[in-house]
Amino acid sequence: MAFLEMRGVDKRYGGVVALDDASLSAERGEVHGLLGANGSGKSTLNKILTGVVAPDRASIEVDGADTRIDRPQDAHHRGISAVFQELSLVPDLSVTANIVLAFESTRLGFVQRRRDRERAAALLERFAPAFHGNTLPLQAPVGSLSPGEQQIVEIAKAIAREPDILVLDEATASLYSAQVEVVSAVVRELRAAGALVLFTSHRLGEIYDLCDRATVLRNGAVAGAVELAETTEAELVELMVGSVTAPAQEVVEGRGAASLEAARDVPRLEVEGLTTDRLQDISCRVAAGEVLGLGGLAGQGQSALLNALFGAVRIRGGSVTIDGQPALPRRPKQAVDHGIALVPGNRGREGLFPVRPILENLTVPSMRGRARFGVLSDAAERAAAVRAGEQLQIKYGSLDDGVMTLSGGNQQKVVVGKWLLTDPRVVLLDDPTKGIDVRAKAELYEVITALTEQGVAVLLNSSDDDELLALSHRVLVFFEGRVVSELSGNELTRDRLVADSLQVAAT
Amino acid sequence: MNLATLRDRAQLAEPRDLLRNPVVLSLLVLLALFAAGNLVAPGFASYGSFVNTLRIAAFLGVIAAGQTIVILGGGEGIDLSVGKIATFSTVVVAQVSQGEDERLLVAIAAAFAYCGLIGLANGIGVAYLRIPPLVMTLGMVGVVTGIIRVYSGGQPEGRAPAVLSQVVNGTALGGVRGSVWIWLVVAVCTIWLLRRTTFGRRVYALGANREAAFLSGINVQRNLVLLYVASSLYAALGGIMLLGFAGAASINLADQYQLISIAAVVIGGTTLAGGIGGYLGTAVGAVVLQTMRNLLIVLDIPAAGRQVVNGVILIVLLSLYGRQRRLRQ
Ligand SMILES: Nc1ncnc2c1ncn2[C@@H]1O[C@H](COP(=O)(O)OP(=O)(O)OP(=O)(O)O)[C@@H](O)[C@H]1O
Ligand SMILES: [Mg+2]
């Protein structure tokens, strides 16, 4: 009898079967992967274990005892704590205050509060290297941190409860490699201390690095439970998506980079001396059909450049031209008129209309082109949404369902899909594959390739170094708001990228 | 968003519970009110009485349409000046037309123009000067009160042109009055505007997530201005209809609509946080409120008592709204 046994778990949402007789069994002192394609039921299973979602049927045993988990409090009492895909921090409270919330001290009073604050600071100390410049932003409001840093605070908060079972549901999706390493180290410490960590991620590297065993879900049912040491990547992918897909990187390899050399003389996008509060004197040219990667440590100005080119932040100086025409946008509306699209880095806050249906979420940026005198045709709107849905293989029940009923990866596809419908000339991608599964990643890479074949210029920021290197023709390395180097051709290696990111001279 | 709210949302998303649909819910409330009234005063739920209720509810229904649009647009959006703008509209039409039929169209044009300008000022204050909507529109009540004083010398002259009264009060088809037909047209147009135009989609987008709307290429400020202009135009139309009903203008004829227009919107299931809801609910809400008022009259509750009851209902509704808002975060 394993430490955690979940058996016969069923859950439907209306007509959608989220879980169908799912089960999971894992031991103390184990990092257990919970894997599967987007919409396969991973988050639903996690939420049932933590009492957030009520199952239609389930039997849960912890430590040999039948356990009813009806409410989140029940999970707390059983020592289960979780980090979900949707962040749960209070944006206006400071980092410390958010963590202190987790302690739930029963005794009030000044001394207790000070002790809590000290505990919070000590806890965060373990994550210090993951923060920008390695300084802990203890007093900063959580809302002012980057998505990755917020995620780290969230993880720290979950650990503050000293759980026996820690659920990490795509907690690393928006983290850069250096940050992932910090989290991995903490997870290993927990494992050594005898905790069980349930780890969900779409990055195979992390899974092989951290997990001992894994349960793979497919369409809500268990497709297999495996020892990772005895399972190849191909076998694992096959279990998740049902058929072996080409490893994502190969999709884009062997593109004719040479033909770009000629095109580069006539840049599609040209940026000259762009300066904002967070950027200094950025210049670059991107040819039609080129993918320019933006590399570096987390938050060195990559997102800031994308936001500036989209008119979302105040620009202090510099010029931007598209096809030789001045195109410095003062607000996103103008950028869209110039044919620029931005897939933003924070899908919940910047990309989605959470209370609105999938249909509206997909069609709003492009609806003007389909409307006549501001009047929409329902049929045309639906056709457009269906087109985006098919292109990205979005898994949904009805276009009229709320967008938050989608699984995390499918929400991300909506955020990408709504811009494909605008027929852009320049596409700005801020970590576009976060939370989407291996197959969908490969499909998105194909979409990017198709865009470049149509002559679209792409700027790509990614927290995943391998993805950045595989997709980009060139990479600009950022450090503290400046471009410190440009990598192209055979300089496009992981070692060079890491070295330049850290500002260490490569040898 | 904490665990408990995640759980609530997961359950809300399940469509099995029709009772959670606010339009259905307020229709049930309406039925209950008619049933209760009929117990106290037989005939309360008769066809004639129902049609008469609609006739009076039409003014609220039209004014609350603008309120719905402003509230849907989110960002604490609210228009406290709709009542005063409607009053101003009655005064303008009465004074410009001087009761003459041939001057009616000019008078109506003037009312829309003046009220539209007031809405424009509201919109500019909210969108560009970033004044909180509550403060801006409450301040505007004071400004418009002053304008009415100066413009009418405290005692509006003129009256409703006969044509206007005939259109608003005349009966056609099954004893249904003109005001109801006008309301029906307004309702259909408003629902169409919200559901089938780019403007409507933008209203919902602004209310659902203003940041995402901005990053989807929506001109947030210009659309915010449009919300308040639309609201003032609906208020102007409501005022014109009310003048036709009352016959003569006064300096506070439509002031009461300031708060009950908000109540109608909330009863109809549009959340004060924006992004969720629509006009159909508001229309039902307007009938509910008018029926409730009739019921209080039938129950012989004096005017002061009726106001207290109205206030209490508003408090209850708004505190329920507080719950909804927590659910969203
Ligand atoms: N509140 C809800 N209402 C309706 N359907 C839902 C709801 N939550 C989840 N679903 C559906 O249940 C299925 C499983 O979703 P779940 O979030 O568990 O997937 P997942 O494996 O976590 O995917 P991802 O990798 O994209 O995060 C999906 O088809 C999803 O659309
Ligand atoms: Mg998930």
Short mmCIF file of N, CA and C in Angstrom, two decimals, chain A residues 127-193:
data_model
loop_
_atom_site.label_atom_id
_atom_site.label_comp_id
_atom_site.label_asym_id
_atom_site.label_seq_id
_atom_site.Cartn_x
_atom_site.Cartn_y
_atom_site.Cartn_z
N PHE A 127 15.35 30.63 -1.97
CA PHE A 127 15.07 30.88 -3.39
C PHE A 127 15.82 32.11 -3.91
N ALA A 128 16.62 32.73 -3.08
CA ALA A 128 17.21 34.03 -3.42
C ALA A 128 17.83 34.07 -4.82
N PRO A 129 18.60 33.04 -5.23
CA PRO A 129 19.26 33.15 -6.54
C PRO A 129 18.27 33.27 -7.70
N ALA A 130 17.00 32.98 -7.45
CA ALA A 130 16.04 33.02 -8.55
C ALA A 130 15.49 34.42 -8.80
N PHE A 131 15.83 35.36 -7.92
CA PHE A 131 15.29 36.70 -8.11
C PHE A 131 16.26 37.58 -8.85
N HIS A 132 15.70 38.51 -9.56
CA HIS A 132 16.46 39.47 -10.35
C HIS A 132 17.58 40.10 -9.54
N GLY A 133 18.79 39.93 -9.95
CA GLY A 133 19.91 40.50 -9.23
C GLY A 133 20.12 39.86 -7.87
N ASN A 134 19.45 38.73 -7.64
CA ASN A 134 19.60 37.96 -6.40
C ASN A 134 19.23 38.72 -5.13
N THR A 135 18.51 39.84 -5.25
CA THR A 135 18.07 40.52 -4.03
C THR A 135 16.61 40.19 -3.80
N LEU A 136 16.29 39.81 -2.59
CA LEU A 136 14.92 39.42 -2.28
C LEU A 136 14.04 40.66 -2.16
N PRO A 137 12.97 40.71 -2.93
CA PRO A 137 12.10 41.89 -2.90
C PRO A 137 11.07 41.76 -1.78
N LEU A 138 11.53 41.62 -0.54
CA LEU A 138 10.61 41.29 0.56
C LEU A 138 9.46 42.28 0.70
N GLN A 139 9.76 43.56 0.52
CA GLN A 139 8.71 44.56 0.77
C GLN A 139 7.94 44.95 -0.49
N ALA A 140 8.40 44.47 -1.65
CA ALA A 140 7.73 44.86 -2.90
C ALA A 140 6.35 44.22 -2.98
N PRO A 141 5.36 44.97 -3.51
CA PRO A 141 4.08 44.31 -3.76
C PRO A 141 4.25 43.21 -4.80
N VAL A 142 3.60 42.09 -4.56
CA VAL A 142 3.77 40.93 -5.44
C VAL A 142 3.44 41.28 -6.90
N GLY A 143 2.44 42.17 -7.07
CA GLY A 143 2.02 42.53 -8.43
C GLY A 143 3.12 43.17 -9.25
N SER A 144 4.16 43.71 -8.58
CA SER A 144 5.21 44.40 -9.34
C SER A 144 6.31 43.43 -9.80
N LEU A 145 6.21 42.17 -9.40
CA LEU A 145 7.25 41.20 -9.79
C LEU A 145 6.96 40.63 -11.18
N SER A 146 7.99 40.07 -11.79
CA SER A 146 7.80 39.41 -13.09
C SER A 146 7.00 38.12 -12.86
N PRO A 147 6.37 37.59 -13.94
CA PRO A 147 5.58 36.36 -13.77
C PRO A 147 6.39 35.24 -13.12
N GLY A 148 7.65 35.09 -13.54
CA GLY A 148 8.49 34.03 -12.97
C GLY A 148 8.72 34.24 -11.48
N GLU A 149 9.00 35.48 -11.09
CA GLU A 149 9.25 35.75 -9.68
C GLU A 149 7.99 35.52 -8.84
N GLN A 150 6.85 35.89 -9.40
CA GLN A 150 5.60 35.63 -8.67
C GLN A 150 5.43 34.13 -8.47
N GLN A 151 5.78 33.38 -9.51
CA GLN A 151 5.66 31.93 -9.42
C GLN A 151 6.55 31.39 -8.30
N ILE A 152 7.74 31.94 -8.17
CA ILE A 152 8.65 31.50 -7.11
C ILE A 152 8.05 31.80 -5.73
N VAL A 153 7.46 32.99 -5.59
CA VAL A 153 6.83 33.34 -4.31
C VAL A 153 5.71 32.34 -4.01
N GLU A 154 4.98 31.99 -5.05
CA GLU A 154 3.89 31.03 -4.89
C GLU A 154 4.42 29.68 -4.38
N ILE A 155 5.53 29.26 -4.95
CA ILE A 155 6.11 27.98 -4.52
C ILE A 155 6.58 28.09 -3.07
N ALA A 156 7.22 29.20 -2.75
CA ALA A 156 7.68 29.40 -1.37
C ALA A 156 6.50 29.33 -0.41
N LYS A 157 5.38 29.92 -0.82
CA LYS A 157 4.19 29.94 0.04
C LYS A 157 3.68 28.52 0.28
N ALA A 158 3.70 27.71 -0.78
CA ALA A 158 3.21 26.33 -0.63
C ALA A 158 4.13 25.54 0.30
N ILE A 159 5.42 25.82 0.23
CA ILE A 159 6.37 25.09 1.06
C ILE A 159 6.31 25.57 2.51
N ALA A 160 5.86 26.81 2.71
CA ALA A 160 5.79 27.37 4.05
C ALA A 160 4.95 26.49 4.98
N ARG A 161 4.01 25.75 4.42
CA ARG A 161 3.14 24.92 5.25
C ARG A 161 3.79 23.60 5.61
N GLU A 162 5.03 23.40 5.19
CA GLU A 162 5.76 22.17 5.44
C GLU A 162 4.93 20.94 5.11
N PRO A 163 4.55 20.81 3.84
CA PRO A 163 3.61 19.77 3.46
C PRO A 163 4.25 18.38 3.42
N ASP A 164 3.41 17.35 3.60
CA ASP A 164 3.82 15.97 3.33
C ASP A 164 3.70 15.68 1.85
N ILE A 165 2.66 16.29 1.24
CA ILE A 165 2.45 16.13 -0.20
C ILE A 165 2.43 17.52 -0.82
N LEU A 166 3.32 17.75 -1.77
CA LEU A 166 3.36 19.05 -2.44
C LEU A 166 2.97 18.84 -3.90
N VAL A 167 1.95 19.57 -4.35
CA VAL A 167 1.51 19.48 -5.74
C VAL A 167 2.07 20.68 -6.50
N LEU A 168 2.86 20.43 -7.53
CA LEU A 168 3.37 21.52 -8.36
C LEU A 168 2.76 21.35 -9.76
N ASP A 169 1.69 22.11 -10.04
CA ASP A 169 1.00 21.98 -11.32
C ASP A 169 1.55 23.03 -12.28
N GLU A 170 2.47 22.62 -13.11
CA GLU A 170 3.13 23.51 -14.06
C GLU A 170 3.70 24.74 -13.38
N ALA A 171 4.26 24.51 -12.21
CA ALA A 171 4.83 25.62 -11.45
C ALA A 171 6.08 26.17 -12.13
N THR A 172 6.69 25.40 -13.01
CA THR A 172 7.92 25.86 -13.64
C THR A 172 7.71 26.39 -15.06
N ALA A 173 6.44 26.46 -15.50
CA ALA A 173 6.19 26.77 -16.91
C ALA A 173 6.73 28.13 -17.34
N SER A 174 6.71 29.11 -16.42
CA SER A 174 7.19 30.43 -16.83
C SER A 174 8.58 30.73 -16.30
N LEU A 175 9.28 29.70 -15.82
CA LEU A 175 10.60 29.94 -15.22
C LEU A 175 11.73 29.73 -16.22
N TYR A 176 12.77 30.52 -16.05
CA TYR A 176 13.98 30.37 -16.85
C TYR A 176 14.85 29.29 -16.22
N SER A 177 15.83 28.80 -17.01
CA SER A 177 16.57 27.63 -16.54
C SER A 177 17.22 27.86 -15.18
N ALA A 178 17.77 29.05 -14.95
CA ALA A 178 18.42 29.30 -13.66
C ALA A 178 17.41 29.21 -12.52
N GLN A 179 16.19 29.71 -12.79
CA GLN A 179 15.15 29.67 -11.76
C GLN A 179 14.68 28.23 -11.53
N VAL A 180 14.58 27.48 -12.63
CA VAL A 180 14.15 26.09 -12.50
C VAL A 180 15.13 25.33 -11.62
N GLU A 181 16.43 25.63 -11.80
CA GLU A 181 17.42 24.92 -10.99
C GLU A 181 17.22 25.17 -9.50
N VAL A 182 16.90 26.42 -9.16
CA VAL A 182 16.67 26.73 -7.75
C VAL A 182 15.49 25.93 -7.22
N VAL A 183 14.41 25.89 -8.00
CA VAL A 183 13.22 25.16 -7.57
C VAL A 183 13.55 23.67 -7.46
N SER A 184 14.28 23.15 -8.45
CA SER A 184 14.63 21.73 -8.43
C SER A 184 15.38 21.38 -7.15
N ALA A 185 16.31 22.25 -6.78
CA ALA A 185 17.10 21.99 -5.57
C ALA A 185 16.19 21.88 -4.35
N VAL A 186 15.22 22.79 -4.26
CA VAL A 186 14.30 22.77 -3.12
C VAL A 186 13.45 21.50 -3.16
N VAL A 187 13.01 21.11 -4.36
CA VAL A 187 12.20 19.90 -4.48
C VAL A 187 13.01 18.69 -4.02
N ARG A 188 14.28 18.65 -4.39
CA ARG A 188 15.11 17.51 -3.98
C ARG A 188 15.28 17.48 -2.46
N GLU A 189 15.42 18.66 -1.85
CA GLU A 189 15.52 18.71 -0.39
C GLU A 189 14.27 18.12 0.24
N LEU A 190 13.10 18.51 -0.31
CA LEU A 190 11.84 18.00 0.23
C LEU A 190 11.78 16.49 0.10
N ARG A 191 12.21 16.00 -1.05
CA ARG A 191 12.20 14.55 -1.25
C ARG A 191 13.09 13.87 -0.23
N ALA A 192 14.28 14.44 -0.02
CA ALA A 192 15.20 13.85 0.95
C ALA A 192 14.59 13.84 2.34
N ALA A 193 13.76 14.85 2.62
CA ALA A 193 13.13 14.93 3.94
C ALA A 193 11.89 14.04 4.03
#
